[in-house]
PDB file of C-alpha atoms in Angstrom:
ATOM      1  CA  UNK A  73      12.801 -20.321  42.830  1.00  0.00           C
ATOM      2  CA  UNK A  74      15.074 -17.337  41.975  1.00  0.00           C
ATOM      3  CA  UNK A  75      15.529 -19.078  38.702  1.00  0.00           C
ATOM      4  CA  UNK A  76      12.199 -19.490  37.275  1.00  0.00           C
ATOM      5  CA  UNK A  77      11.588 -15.914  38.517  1.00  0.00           C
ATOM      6  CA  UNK A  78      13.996 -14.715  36.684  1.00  0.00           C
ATOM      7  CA  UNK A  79      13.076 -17.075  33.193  1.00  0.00           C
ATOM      8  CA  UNK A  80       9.925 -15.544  33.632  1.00  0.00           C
ATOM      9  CA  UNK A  81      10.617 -12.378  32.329  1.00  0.00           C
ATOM     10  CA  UNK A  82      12.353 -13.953  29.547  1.00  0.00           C
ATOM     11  CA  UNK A  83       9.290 -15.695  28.349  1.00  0.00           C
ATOM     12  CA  UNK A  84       7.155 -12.764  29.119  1.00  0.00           C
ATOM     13  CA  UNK A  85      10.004 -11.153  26.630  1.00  0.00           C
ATOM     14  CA  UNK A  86       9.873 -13.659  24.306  1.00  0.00           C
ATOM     15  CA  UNK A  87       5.876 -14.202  24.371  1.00  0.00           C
ATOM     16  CA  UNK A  88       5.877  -9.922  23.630  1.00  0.00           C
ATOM     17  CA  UNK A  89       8.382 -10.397  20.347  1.00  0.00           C
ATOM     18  CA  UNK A  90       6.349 -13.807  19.613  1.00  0.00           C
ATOM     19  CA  UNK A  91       3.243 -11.592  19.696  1.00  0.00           C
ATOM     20  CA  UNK A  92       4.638  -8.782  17.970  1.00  0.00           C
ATOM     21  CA  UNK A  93       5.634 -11.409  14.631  1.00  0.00           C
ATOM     22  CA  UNK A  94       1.612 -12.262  15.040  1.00  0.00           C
ATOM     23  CA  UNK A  95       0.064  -8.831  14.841  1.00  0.00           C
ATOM     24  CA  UNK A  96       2.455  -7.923  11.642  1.00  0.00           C
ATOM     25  CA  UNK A  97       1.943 -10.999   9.877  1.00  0.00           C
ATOM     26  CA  UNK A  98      -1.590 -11.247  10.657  1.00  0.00           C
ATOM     27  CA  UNK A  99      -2.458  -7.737  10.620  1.00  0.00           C
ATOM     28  CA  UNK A 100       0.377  -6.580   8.795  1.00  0.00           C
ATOM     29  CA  UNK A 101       0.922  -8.881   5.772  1.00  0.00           C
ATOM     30  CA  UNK A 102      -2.562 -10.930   5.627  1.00  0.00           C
ATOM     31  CA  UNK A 103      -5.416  -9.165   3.628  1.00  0.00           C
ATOM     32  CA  UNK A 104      -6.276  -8.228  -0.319  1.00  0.00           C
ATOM     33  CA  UNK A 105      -3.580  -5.161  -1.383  1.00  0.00           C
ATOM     34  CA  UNK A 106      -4.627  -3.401  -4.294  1.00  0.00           C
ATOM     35  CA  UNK A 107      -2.204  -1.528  -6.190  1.00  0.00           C
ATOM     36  CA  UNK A 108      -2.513   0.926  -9.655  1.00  0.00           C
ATOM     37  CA  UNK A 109       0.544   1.341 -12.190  1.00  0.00           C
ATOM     38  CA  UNK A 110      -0.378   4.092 -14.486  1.00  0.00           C
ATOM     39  CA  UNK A 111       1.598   4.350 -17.576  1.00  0.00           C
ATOM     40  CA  UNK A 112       1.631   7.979 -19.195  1.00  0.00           C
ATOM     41  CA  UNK A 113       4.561  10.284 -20.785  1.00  0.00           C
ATOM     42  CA  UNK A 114       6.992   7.488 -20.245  1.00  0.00           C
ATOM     43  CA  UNK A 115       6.114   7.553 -17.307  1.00  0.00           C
ATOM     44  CA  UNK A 116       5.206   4.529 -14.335  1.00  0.00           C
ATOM     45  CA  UNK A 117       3.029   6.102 -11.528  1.00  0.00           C
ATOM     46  CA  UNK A 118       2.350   3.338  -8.647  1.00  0.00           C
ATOM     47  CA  UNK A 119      -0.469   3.905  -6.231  1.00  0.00           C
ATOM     48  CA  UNK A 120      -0.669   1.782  -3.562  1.00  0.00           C
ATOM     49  CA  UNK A 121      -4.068   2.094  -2.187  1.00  0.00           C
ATOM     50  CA  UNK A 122      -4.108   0.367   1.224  1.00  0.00           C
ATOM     51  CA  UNK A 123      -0.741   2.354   2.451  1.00  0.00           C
ATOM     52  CA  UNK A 124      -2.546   5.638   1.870  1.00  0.00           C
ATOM     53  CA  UNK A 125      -3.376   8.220   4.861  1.00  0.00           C
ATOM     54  CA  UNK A 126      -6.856   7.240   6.763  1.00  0.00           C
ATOM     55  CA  UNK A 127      -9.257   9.041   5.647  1.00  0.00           C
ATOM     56  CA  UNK A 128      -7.379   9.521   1.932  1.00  0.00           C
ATOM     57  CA  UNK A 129      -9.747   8.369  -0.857  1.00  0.00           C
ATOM     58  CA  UNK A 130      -8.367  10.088  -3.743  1.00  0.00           C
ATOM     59  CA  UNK A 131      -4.756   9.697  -5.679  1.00  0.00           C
ATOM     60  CA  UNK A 132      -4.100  11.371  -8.634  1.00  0.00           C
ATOM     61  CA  UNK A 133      -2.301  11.157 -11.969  1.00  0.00           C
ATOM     62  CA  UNK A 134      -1.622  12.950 -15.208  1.00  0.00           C
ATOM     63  CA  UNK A 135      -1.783  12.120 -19.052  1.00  0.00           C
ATOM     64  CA  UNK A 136      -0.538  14.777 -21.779  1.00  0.00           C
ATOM     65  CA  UNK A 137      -3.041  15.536 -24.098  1.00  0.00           C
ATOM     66  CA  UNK A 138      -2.954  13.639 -27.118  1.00  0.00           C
ATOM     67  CA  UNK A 139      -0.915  10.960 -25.338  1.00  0.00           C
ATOM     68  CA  UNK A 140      -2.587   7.895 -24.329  1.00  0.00           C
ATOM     69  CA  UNK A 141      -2.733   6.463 -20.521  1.00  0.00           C
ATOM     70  CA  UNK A 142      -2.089   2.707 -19.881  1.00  0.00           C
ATOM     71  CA  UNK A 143      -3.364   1.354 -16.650  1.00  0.00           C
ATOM     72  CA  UNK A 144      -2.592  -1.917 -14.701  1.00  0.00           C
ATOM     73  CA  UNK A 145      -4.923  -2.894 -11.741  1.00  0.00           C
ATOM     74  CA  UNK A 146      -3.110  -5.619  -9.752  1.00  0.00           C
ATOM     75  CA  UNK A 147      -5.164  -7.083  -6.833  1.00  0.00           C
ATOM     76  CA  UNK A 148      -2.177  -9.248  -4.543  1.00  0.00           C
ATOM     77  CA  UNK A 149      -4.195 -12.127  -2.713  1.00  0.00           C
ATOM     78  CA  UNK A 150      -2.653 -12.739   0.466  1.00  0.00           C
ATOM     79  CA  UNK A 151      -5.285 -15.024   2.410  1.00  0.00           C
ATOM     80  CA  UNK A 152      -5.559 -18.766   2.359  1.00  0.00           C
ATOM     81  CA  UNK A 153      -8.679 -18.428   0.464  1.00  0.00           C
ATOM     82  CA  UNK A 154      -9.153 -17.515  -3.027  1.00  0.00           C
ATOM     83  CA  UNK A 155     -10.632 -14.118  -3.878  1.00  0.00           C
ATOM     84  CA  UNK A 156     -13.254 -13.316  -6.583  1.00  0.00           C
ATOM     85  CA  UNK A 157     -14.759  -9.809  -7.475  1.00  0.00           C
ATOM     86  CA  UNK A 158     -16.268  -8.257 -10.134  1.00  0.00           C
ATOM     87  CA  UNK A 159     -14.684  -4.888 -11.211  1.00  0.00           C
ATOM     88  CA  UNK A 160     -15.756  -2.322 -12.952  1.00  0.00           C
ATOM     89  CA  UNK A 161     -13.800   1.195 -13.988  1.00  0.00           C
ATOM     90  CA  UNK A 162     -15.417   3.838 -15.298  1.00  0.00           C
ATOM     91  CA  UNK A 163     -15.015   7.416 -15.993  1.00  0.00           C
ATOM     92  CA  UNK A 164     -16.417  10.480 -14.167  1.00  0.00           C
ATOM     93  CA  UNK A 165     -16.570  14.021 -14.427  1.00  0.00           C
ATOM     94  CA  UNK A 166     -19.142  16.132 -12.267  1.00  0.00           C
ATOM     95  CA  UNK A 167     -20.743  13.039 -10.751  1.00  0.00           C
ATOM     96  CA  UNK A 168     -21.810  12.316 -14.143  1.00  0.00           C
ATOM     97  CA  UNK A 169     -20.710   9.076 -15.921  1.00  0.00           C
ATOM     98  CA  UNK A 170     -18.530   9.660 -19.198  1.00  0.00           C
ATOM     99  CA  UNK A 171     -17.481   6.730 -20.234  1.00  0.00           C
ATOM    100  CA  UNK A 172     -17.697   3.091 -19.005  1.00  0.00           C
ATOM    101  CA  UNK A 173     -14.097   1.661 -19.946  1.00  0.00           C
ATOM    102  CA  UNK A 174     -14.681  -2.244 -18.384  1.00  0.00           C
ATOM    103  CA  UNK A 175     -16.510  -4.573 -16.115  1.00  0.00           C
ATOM    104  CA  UNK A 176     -15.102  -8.466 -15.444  1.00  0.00           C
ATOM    105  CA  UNK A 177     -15.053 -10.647 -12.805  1.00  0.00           C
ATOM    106  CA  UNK A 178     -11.081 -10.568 -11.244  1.00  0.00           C
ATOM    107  CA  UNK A 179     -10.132 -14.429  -9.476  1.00  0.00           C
ATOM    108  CA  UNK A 180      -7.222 -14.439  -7.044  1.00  0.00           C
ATOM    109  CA  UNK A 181      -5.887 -17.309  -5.834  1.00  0.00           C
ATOM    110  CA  UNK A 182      -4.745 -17.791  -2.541  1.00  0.00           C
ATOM    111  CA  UNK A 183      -1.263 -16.383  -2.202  1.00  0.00           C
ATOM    112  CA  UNK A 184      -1.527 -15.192  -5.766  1.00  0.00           C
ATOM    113  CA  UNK A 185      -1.819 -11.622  -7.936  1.00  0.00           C
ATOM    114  CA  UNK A 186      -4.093 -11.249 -10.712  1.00  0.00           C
ATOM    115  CA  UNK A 187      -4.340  -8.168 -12.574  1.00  0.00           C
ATOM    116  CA  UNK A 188      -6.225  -6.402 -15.291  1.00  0.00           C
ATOM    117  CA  UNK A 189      -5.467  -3.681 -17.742  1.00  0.00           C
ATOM    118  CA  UNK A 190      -6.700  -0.405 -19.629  1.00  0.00           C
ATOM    119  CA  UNK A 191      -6.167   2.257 -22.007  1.00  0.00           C
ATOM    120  CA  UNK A 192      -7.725   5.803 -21.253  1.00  0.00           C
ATOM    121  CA  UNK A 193      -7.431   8.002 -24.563  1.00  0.00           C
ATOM    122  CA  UNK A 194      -7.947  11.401 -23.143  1.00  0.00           C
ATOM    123  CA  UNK A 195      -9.585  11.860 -27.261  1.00  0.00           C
ATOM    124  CA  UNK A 196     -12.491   9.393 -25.863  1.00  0.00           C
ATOM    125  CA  UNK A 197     -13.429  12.158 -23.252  1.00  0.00           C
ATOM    126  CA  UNK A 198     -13.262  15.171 -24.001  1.00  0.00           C
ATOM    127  CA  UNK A 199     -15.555  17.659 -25.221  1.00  0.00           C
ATOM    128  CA  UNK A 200     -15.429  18.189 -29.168  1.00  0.00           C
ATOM    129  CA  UNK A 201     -15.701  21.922 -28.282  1.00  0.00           C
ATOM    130  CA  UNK A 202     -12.781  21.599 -25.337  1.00  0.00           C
ATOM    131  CA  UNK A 203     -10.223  24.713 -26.057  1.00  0.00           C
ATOM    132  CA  UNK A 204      -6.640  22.964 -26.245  1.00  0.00           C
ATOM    133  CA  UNK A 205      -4.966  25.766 -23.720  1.00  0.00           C
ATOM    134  CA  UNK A 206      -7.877  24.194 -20.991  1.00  0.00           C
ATOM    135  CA  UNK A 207      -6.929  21.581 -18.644  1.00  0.00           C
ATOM    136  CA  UNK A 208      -9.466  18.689 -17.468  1.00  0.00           C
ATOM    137  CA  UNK A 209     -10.091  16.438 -14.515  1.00  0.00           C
ATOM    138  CA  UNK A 210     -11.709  13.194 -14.741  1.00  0.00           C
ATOM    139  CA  UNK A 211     -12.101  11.270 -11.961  1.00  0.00           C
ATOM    140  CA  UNK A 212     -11.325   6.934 -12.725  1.00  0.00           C
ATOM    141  CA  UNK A 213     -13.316   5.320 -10.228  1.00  0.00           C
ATOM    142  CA  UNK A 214     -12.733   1.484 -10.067  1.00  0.00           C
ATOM    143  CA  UNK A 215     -15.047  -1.204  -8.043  1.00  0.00           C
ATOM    144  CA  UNK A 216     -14.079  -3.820  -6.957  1.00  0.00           C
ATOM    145  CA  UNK A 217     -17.101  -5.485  -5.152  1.00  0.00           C
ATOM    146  CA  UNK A 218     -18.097  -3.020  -2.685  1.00  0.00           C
ATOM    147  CA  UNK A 219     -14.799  -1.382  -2.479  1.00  0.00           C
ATOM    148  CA  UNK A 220     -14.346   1.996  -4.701  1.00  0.00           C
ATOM    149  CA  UNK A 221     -11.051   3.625  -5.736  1.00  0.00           C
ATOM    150  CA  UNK A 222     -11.390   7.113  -7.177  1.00  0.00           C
ATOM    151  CA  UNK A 223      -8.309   8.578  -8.937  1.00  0.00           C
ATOM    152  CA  UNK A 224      -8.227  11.762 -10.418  1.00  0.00           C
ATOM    153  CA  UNK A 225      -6.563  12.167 -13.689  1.00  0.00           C
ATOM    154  CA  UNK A 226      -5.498  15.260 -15.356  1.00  0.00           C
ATOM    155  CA  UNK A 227      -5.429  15.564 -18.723  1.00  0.00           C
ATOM    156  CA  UNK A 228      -2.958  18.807 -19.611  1.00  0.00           C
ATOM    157  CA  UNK A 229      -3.525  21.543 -21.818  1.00  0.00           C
ATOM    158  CA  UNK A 230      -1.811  21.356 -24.986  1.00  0.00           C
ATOM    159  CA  UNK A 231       1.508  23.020 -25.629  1.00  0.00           C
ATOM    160  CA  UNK A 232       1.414  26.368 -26.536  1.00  0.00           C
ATOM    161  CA  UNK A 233       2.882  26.320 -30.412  1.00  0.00           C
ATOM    162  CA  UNK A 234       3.283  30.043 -31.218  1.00  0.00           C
ATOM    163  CA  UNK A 235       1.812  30.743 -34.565  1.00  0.00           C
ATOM    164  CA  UNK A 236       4.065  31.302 -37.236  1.00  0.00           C
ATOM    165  CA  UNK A 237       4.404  35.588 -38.250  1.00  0.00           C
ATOM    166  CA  UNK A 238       2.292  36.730 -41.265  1.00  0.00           C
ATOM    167  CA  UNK A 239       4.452  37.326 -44.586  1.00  0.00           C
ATOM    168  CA  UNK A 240       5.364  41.189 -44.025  1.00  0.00           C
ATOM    169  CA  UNK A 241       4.084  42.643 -47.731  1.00  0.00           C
TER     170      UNK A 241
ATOM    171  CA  UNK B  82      29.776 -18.516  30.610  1.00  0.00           C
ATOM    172  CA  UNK B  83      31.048 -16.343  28.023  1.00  0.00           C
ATOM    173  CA  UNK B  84      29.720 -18.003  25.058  1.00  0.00           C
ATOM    174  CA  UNK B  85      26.425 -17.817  26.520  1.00  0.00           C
ATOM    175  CA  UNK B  86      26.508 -13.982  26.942  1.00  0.00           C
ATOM    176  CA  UNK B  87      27.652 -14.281  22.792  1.00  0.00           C
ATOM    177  CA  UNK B  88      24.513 -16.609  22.445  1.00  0.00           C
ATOM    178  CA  UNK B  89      22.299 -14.303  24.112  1.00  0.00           C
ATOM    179  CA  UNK B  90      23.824 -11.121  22.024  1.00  0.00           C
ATOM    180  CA  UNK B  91      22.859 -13.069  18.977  1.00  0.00           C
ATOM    181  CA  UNK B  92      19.857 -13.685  19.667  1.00  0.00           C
ATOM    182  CA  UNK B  93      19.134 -10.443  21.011  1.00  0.00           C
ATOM    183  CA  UNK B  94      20.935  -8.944  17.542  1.00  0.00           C
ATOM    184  CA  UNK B  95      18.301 -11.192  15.451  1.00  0.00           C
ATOM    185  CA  UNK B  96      15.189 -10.382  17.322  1.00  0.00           C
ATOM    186  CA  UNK B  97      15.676  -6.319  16.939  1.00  0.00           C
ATOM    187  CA  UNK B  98      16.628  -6.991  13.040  1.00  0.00           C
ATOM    188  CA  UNK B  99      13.759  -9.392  12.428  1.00  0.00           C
ATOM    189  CA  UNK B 100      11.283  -6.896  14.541  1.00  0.00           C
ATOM    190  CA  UNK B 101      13.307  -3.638  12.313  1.00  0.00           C
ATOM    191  CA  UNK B 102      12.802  -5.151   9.279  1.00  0.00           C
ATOM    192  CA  UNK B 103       8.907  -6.411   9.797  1.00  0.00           C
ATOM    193  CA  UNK B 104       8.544  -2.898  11.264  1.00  0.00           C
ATOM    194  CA  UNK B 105       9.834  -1.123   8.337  1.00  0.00           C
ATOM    195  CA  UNK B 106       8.458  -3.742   5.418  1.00  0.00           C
ATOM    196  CA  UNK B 107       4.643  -3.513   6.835  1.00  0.00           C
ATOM    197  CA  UNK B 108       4.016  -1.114   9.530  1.00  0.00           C
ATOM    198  CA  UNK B 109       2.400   0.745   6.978  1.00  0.00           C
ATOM    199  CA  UNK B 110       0.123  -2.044   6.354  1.00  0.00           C
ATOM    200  CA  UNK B 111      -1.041  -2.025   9.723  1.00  0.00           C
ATOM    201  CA  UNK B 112      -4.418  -1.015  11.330  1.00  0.00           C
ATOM    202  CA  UNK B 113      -4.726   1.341  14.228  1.00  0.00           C
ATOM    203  CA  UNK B 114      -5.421  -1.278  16.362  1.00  0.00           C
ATOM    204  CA  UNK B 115      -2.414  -3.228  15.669  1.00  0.00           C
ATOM    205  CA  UNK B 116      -0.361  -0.654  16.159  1.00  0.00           C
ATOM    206  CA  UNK B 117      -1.052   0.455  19.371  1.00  0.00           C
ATOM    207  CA  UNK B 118      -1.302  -3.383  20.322  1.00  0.00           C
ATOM    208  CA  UNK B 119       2.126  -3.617  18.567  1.00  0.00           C
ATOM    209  CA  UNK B 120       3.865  -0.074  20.374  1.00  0.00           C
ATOM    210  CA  UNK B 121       2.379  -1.765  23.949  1.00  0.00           C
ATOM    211  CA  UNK B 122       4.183  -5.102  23.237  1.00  0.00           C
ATOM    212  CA  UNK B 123       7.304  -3.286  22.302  1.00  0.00           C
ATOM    213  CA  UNK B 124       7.209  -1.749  25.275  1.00  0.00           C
ATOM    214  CA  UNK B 125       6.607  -4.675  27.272  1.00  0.00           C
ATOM    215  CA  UNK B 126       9.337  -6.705  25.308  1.00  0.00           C
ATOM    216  CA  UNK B 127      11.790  -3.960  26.367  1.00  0.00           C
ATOM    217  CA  UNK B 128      10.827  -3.872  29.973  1.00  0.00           C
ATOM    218  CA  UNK B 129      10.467  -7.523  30.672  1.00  0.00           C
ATOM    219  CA  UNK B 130      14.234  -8.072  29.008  1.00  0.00           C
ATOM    220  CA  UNK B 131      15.281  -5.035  31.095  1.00  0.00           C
ATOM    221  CA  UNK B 132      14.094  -6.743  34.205  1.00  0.00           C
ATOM    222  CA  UNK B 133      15.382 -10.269  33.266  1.00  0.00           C
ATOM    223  CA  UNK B 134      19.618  -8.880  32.612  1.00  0.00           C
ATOM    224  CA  UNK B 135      18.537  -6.651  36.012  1.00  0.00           C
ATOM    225  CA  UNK B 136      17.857  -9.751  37.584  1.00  0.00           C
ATOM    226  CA  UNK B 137      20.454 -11.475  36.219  1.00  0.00           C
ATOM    227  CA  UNK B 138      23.125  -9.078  37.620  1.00  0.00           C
ATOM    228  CA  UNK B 139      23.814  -6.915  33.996  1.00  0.00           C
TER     229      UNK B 139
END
């Protein structure tokens, strides 16, 4: 009796850890992870979406202006069904539309990545009249079915390039 | 006897490293629920093993 008393608690321990590997795989591991490689200035930016704070809905990057920024959407499929969305990314700037850069249907397979990718030209949006010592914000927002991802990207102000002095006569 | 208590360290050893790395790989990935579902179970785990080497004369 004092035996299986005491093995008790072991499975009870073991059951707990047994549980534990559950919740993390299940909760944890299973779902659709979207993640967003930006490419500008040499430079990789990754935003993982899902691992953000609650509540956080916008990430942010920057481009140089004249420089162009490359983007990679990768949607990682981890359910045992495949996954199928139509995405669309466009550009934004005071709630108003600027630009509508794509709109396909992404498949997933099950346990699979697919991915898509884009080129923002900072040229494409702004204003013909925009003075080059003026930074802008756009914000990218990409849906993917009823899920939206807004990322703000910053488009620098050009290097100053002092002029060179007049001729002294 | 001994090699048991070895045994036991073992697998004791591999259940904290398996739990530590899950932990630090996906915790991030988890919802609120599951981690308050996952902090109670940790708990548990710890007090149930607690009671079983108490019992067991550690």
């Amino acid at each position: 009796m004092a035996t299986r008393h005491r093995n008790l608690f072991l499975y009870l321990t073991l059951l707990c850890f047994f549980g534990l590997i559950t919740i993390f795989i299940v909760d944890g591991y299973m779902g659709i992870y979207d993640t967003l490689y930006i490419t500008a200035g040499e430079r990789e930016q990754k935003i993982e979406f899902e691992t953000g704070e609650p509540g956080e809905r916008f990430w942010s990057a920057g481009v140089n202006r004249g420089e162009k920024a490359f983007f990679r959407y990768e949607v990682d499929n981890r359910q045992f069904s495949s996954h199928t969305a139509q995405v669309e990314v466009s550009v934004w700037r005071m709630q108003e539309k600027v630009l509508d850069i794509l709109s396909q249907p992404l498949a997933a397979d099950s346990f699979a990545k697919a991915q898509l990718e884009w080129v923002i030209d900072p040229s494409q949006l702004l204003p013909g009249d925009a003075p080059p010592e003026q930074g802008y914000e756009y914000t990218v927002k990409i849906k993917r079915g009823e899920l939206e991802r807004n990322v703000i990207l910053f488009i620098s102000p050009a290097p100053y390039v002092p002029k060179p002095p007049l001729p002294v006569r | 006897m001994k090699l048991e208590y070895v045994l036991f360290g073992f697998g004791i050893l591999f259940c904290l490293a398996g739990v530590g790395y899950l932990a630090a790989e996906y915790v991030k990935n988890l919802s609120e629920v599951g981690k308050l579902i996952s902090l109670l179970l940790t708990v548990a785990m710890f007090a149930f093993l607690s009671k079983y080497f108490e019992d067991i004369g550690w």
